[in-house]
Tab-separated table of C-alpha atoms in Angstrom:
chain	number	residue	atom	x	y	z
A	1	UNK	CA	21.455	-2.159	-18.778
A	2	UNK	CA	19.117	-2.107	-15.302
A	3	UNK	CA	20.833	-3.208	-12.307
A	4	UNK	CA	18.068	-5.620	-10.376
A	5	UNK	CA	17.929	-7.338	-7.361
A	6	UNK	CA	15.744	-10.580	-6.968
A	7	UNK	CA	14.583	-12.068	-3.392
A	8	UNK	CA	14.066	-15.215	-3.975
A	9	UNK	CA	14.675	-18.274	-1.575
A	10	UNK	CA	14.876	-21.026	-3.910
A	11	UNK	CA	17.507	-19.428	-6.534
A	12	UNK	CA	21.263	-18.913	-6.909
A	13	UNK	CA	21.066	-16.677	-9.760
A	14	UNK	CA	17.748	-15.112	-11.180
A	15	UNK	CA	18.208	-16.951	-14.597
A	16	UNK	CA	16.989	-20.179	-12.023
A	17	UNK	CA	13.614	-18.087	-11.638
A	18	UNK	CA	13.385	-16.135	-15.476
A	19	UNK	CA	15.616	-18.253	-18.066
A	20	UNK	CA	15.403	-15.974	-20.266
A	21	UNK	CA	17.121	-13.216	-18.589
A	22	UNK	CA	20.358	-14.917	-19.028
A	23	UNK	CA	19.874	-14.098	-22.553
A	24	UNK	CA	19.576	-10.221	-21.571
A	25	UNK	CA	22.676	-7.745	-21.061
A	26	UNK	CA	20.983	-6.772	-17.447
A	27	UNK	CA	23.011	-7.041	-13.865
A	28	UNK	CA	21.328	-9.156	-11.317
A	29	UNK	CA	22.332	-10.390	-8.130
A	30	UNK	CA	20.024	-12.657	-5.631
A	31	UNK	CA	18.935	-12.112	-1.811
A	32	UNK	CA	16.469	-13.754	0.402
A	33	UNK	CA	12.941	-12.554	0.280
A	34	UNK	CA	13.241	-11.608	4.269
A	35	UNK	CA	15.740	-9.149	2.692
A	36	UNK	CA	15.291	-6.161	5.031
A	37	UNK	CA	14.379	-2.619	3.040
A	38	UNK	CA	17.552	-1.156	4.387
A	39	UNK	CA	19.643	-4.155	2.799
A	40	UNK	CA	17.851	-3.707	-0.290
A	41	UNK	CA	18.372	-0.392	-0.569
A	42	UNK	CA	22.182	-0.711	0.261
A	43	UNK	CA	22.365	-2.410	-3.068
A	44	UNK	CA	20.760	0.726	-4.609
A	45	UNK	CA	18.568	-1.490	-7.496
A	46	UNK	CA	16.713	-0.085	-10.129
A	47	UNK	CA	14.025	-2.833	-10.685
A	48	UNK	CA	13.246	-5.190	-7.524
A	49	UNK	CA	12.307	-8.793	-8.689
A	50	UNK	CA	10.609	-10.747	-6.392
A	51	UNK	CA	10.063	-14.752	-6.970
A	52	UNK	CA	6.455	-15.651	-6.193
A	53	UNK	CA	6.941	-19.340	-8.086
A	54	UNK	CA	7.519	-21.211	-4.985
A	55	UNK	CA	6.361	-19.583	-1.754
A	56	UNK	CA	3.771	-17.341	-3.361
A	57	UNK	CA	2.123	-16.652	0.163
A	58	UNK	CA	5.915	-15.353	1.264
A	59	UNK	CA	6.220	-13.488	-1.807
A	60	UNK	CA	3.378	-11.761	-1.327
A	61	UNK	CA	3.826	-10.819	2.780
A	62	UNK	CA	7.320	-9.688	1.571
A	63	UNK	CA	6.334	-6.920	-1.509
A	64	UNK	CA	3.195	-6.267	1.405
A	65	UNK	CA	5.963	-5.078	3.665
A	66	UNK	CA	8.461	-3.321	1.222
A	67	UNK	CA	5.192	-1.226	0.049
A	68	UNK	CA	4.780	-0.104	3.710
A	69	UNK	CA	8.577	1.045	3.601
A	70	UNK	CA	10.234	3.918	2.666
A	71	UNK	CA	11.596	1.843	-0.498
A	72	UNK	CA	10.263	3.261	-3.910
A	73	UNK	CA	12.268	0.852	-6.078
A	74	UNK	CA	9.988	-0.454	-8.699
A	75	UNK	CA	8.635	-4.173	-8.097
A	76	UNK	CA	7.648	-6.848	-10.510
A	77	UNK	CA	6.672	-10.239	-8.803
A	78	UNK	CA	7.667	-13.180	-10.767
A	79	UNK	CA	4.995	-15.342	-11.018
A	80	UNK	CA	4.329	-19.386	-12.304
A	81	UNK	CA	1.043	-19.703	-14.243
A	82	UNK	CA	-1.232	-20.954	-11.297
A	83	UNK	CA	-0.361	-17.909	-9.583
A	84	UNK	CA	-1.822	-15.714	-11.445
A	85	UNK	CA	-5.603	-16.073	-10.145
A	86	UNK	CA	-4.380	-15.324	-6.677
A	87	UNK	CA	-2.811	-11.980	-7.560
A	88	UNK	CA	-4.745	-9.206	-6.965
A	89	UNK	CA	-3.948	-4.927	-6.748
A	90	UNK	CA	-3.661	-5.459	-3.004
A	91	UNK	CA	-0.117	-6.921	-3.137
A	92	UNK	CA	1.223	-2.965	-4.255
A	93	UNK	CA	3.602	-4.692	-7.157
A	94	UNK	CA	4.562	-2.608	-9.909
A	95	UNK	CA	3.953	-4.940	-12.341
A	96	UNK	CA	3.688	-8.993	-12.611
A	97	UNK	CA	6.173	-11.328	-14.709
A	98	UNK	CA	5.788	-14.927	-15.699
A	99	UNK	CA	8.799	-17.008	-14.896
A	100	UNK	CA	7.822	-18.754	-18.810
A	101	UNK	CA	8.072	-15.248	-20.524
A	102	UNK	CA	10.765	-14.995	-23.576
A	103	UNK	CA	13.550	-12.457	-23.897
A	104	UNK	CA	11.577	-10.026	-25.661
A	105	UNK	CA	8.799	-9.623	-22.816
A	106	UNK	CA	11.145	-9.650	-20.456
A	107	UNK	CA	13.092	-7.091	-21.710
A	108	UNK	CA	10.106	-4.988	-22.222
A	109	UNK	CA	8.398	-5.234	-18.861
A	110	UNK	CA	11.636	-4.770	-17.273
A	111	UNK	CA	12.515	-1.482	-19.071
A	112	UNK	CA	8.793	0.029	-18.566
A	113	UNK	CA	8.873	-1.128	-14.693
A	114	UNK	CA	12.500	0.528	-14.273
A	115	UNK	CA	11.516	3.508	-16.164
A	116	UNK	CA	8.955	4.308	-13.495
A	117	UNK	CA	5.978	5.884	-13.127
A	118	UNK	CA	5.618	8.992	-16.039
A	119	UNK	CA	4.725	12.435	-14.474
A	120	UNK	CA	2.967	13.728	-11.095
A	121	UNK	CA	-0.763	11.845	-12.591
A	122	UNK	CA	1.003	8.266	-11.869
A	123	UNK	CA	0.743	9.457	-8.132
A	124	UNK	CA	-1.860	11.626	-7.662
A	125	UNK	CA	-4.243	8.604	-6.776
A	126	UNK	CA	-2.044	7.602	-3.459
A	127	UNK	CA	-2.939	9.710	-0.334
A	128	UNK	CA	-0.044	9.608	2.064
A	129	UNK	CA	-0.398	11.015	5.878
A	130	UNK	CA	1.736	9.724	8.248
A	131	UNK	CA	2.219	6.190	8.371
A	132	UNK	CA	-1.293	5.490	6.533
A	133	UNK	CA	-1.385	4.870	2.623
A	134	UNK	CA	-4.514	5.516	0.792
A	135	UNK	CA	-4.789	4.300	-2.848
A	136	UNK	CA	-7.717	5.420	-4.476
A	137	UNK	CA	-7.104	3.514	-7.626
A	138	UNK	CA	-7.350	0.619	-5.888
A	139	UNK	CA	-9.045	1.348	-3.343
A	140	UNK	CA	-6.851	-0.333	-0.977
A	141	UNK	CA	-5.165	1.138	2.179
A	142	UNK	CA	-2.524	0.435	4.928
A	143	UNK	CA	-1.230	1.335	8.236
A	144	UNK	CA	2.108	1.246	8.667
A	145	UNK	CA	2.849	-2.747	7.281
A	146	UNK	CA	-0.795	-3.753	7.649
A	147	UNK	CA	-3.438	-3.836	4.901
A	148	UNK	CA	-6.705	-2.458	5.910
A	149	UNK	CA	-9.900	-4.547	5.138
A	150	UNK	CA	-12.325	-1.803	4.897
A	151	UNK	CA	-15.682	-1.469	3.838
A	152	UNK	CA	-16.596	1.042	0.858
A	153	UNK	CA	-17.727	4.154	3.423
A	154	UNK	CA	-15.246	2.933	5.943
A	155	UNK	CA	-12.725	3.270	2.750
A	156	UNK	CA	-14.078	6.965	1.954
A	157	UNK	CA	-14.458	8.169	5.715
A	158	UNK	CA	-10.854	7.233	5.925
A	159	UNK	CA	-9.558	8.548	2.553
A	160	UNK	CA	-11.221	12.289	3.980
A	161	UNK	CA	-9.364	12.139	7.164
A	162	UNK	CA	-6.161	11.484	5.746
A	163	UNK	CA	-6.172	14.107	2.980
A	164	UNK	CA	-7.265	16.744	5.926
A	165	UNK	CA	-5.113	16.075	8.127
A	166	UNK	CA	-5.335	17.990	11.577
A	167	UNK	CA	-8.675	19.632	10.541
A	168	UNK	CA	-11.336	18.766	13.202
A	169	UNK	CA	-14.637	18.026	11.674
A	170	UNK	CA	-18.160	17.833	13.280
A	171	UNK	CA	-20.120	14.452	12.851
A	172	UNK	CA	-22.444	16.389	10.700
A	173	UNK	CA	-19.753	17.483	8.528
A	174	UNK	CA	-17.988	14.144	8.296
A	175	UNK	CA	-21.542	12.586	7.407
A	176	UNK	CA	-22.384	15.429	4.676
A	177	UNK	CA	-18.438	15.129	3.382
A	178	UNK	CA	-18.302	11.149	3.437
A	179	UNK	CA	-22.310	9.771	2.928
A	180	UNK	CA	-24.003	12.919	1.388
A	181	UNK	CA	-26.492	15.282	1.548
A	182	UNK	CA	-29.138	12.801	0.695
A	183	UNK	CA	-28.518	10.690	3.664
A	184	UNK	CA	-31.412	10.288	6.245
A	185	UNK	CA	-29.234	8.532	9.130
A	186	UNK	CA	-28.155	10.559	12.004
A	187	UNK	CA	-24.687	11.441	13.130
A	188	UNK	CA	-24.231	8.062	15.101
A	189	UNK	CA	-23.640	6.641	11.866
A	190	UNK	CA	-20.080	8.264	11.622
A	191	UNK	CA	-19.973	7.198	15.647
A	192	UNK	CA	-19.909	3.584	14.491
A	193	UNK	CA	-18.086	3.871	11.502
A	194	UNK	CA	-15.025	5.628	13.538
A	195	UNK	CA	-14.725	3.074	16.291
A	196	UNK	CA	-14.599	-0.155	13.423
A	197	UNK	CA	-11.872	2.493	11.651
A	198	UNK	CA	-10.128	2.090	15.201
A	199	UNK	CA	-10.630	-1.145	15.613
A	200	UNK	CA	-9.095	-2.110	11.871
A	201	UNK	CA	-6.061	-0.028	12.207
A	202	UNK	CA	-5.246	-1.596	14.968
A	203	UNK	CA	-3.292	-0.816	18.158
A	204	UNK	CA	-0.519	0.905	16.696
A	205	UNK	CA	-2.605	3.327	14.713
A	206	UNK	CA	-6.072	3.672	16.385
A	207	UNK	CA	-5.099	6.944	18.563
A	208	UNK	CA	-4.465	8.615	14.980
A	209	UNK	CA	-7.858	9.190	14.508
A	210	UNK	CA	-8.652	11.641	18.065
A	211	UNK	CA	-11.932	12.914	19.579
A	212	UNK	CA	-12.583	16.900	20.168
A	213	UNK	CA	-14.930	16.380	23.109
A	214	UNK	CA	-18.130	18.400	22.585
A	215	UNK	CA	-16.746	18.987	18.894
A	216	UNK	CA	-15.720	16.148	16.243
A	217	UNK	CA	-12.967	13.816	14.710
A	218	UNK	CA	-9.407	14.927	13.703
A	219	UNK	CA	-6.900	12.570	12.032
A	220	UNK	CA	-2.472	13.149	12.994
A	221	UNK	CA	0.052	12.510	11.283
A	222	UNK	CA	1.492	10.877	13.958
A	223	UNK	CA	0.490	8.226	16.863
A	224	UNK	CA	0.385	10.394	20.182
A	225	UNK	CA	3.439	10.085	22.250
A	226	UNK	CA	2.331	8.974	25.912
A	227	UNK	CA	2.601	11.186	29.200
A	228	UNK	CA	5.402	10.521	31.455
């Protein structure tokens, strides 16, 4: 038996949103989907559900947020038929679920999503620093609760930074590291491409990535605390 926990807005128990799981031995309870991490982790769930029938946009925003948390509870997002040409890897669910699906599917997606990811290779492509998430399977990344829309070498000259953290590289070693040896552009190239990294994380993240003066780029770990 897998304890879950469904957010869903429109459901009093999660049979309303899967029939079929009230054919299955598994315990369920239902929450809202502005169900705060903490809350959901209170609960302590094995396998998060989350009901992306109705309000698909609010489904989405909500398993968005719970992948910038601290939360690693496995999440499958429940979905109605139309919904599934507006999924994509960029809403950091586990797996996906339609609300149609019989017992048997049901019962097998839910005990491969509880069972978790299988050995240190199921997270070797996720780059952590900080409050920044790189997934190179995807090729996706966030900062803090917001996903990044980044261009490919914006994507790379990000992805570098973050696995060396506190290493302070040249602009001709960032532009050998992240565009080659084979490049002909000069080192304003990585000038340009660190201010639109600035610009995209946004004002809670942008002092993460600091100047050296007279030297390079370094990325922290952490956004700088300001002088008193």
């Amino acid at each position: 038996m897998v304890k879950m926990l469904m957010l869903s807005d429109g459901a009093s128990s999660p049979a309303d949103v899967v029939p079929a799981l009230a054919l299955l031995p598994h315990e369920a309870e239902v929450r809202p989907l502005a169900a705060s991490p903490a809350e959901i982790a209170s609960r302590s769930p094995e396998l998060l559900l989350v009901d992306g029938t109705g309000a698909l946009v609010n489904a989405r925003n909500t398993v968005q947020m719970l992948g910038g948390s601290d939360l690693e509870t496995p999440t499958v997002m429940v979905l109605a038929e139309g919904g599934l040409a507006a999924v994509s890897p960029h809403w950091l669910v586990d797996d996906i679920l339609l609300d149609s699906a019989g017992p048997a599917e049901v019962e097998a997606r839910i005990r491969l999503a509880a069972a978790g990811p299988q050995g240190p290779a199921a997270q070797e492509d996720v780059i952590r620093c900080g409050d920044v998430i790189v997934d190179e399977a995807t090729y996706s990344a966030r900062a803090g609760q917001h996903t990044l829309n980044l261009t490919y070498k914006e994507f790379e000259l990000l992805k570098f930074m973050v696995q060396n953290p506190r290493r302070v590289f040249t602009r001709a070693q960032l532009l050998s590291e992240v565009w080659g040896y084979d490049y002909y552009g000069g080192t304003r190239t990585v000038d340009v491409h660190i201010r639109r990294l600035r610009a995209k994380l946004g004002p809670d993240h942008d002092q993460l990535i600091t100047t050296v003066r007279n030297v390079g780029y370094s990325f922290t770990e952490a956004r700088p605390t300001p002088q008193e």
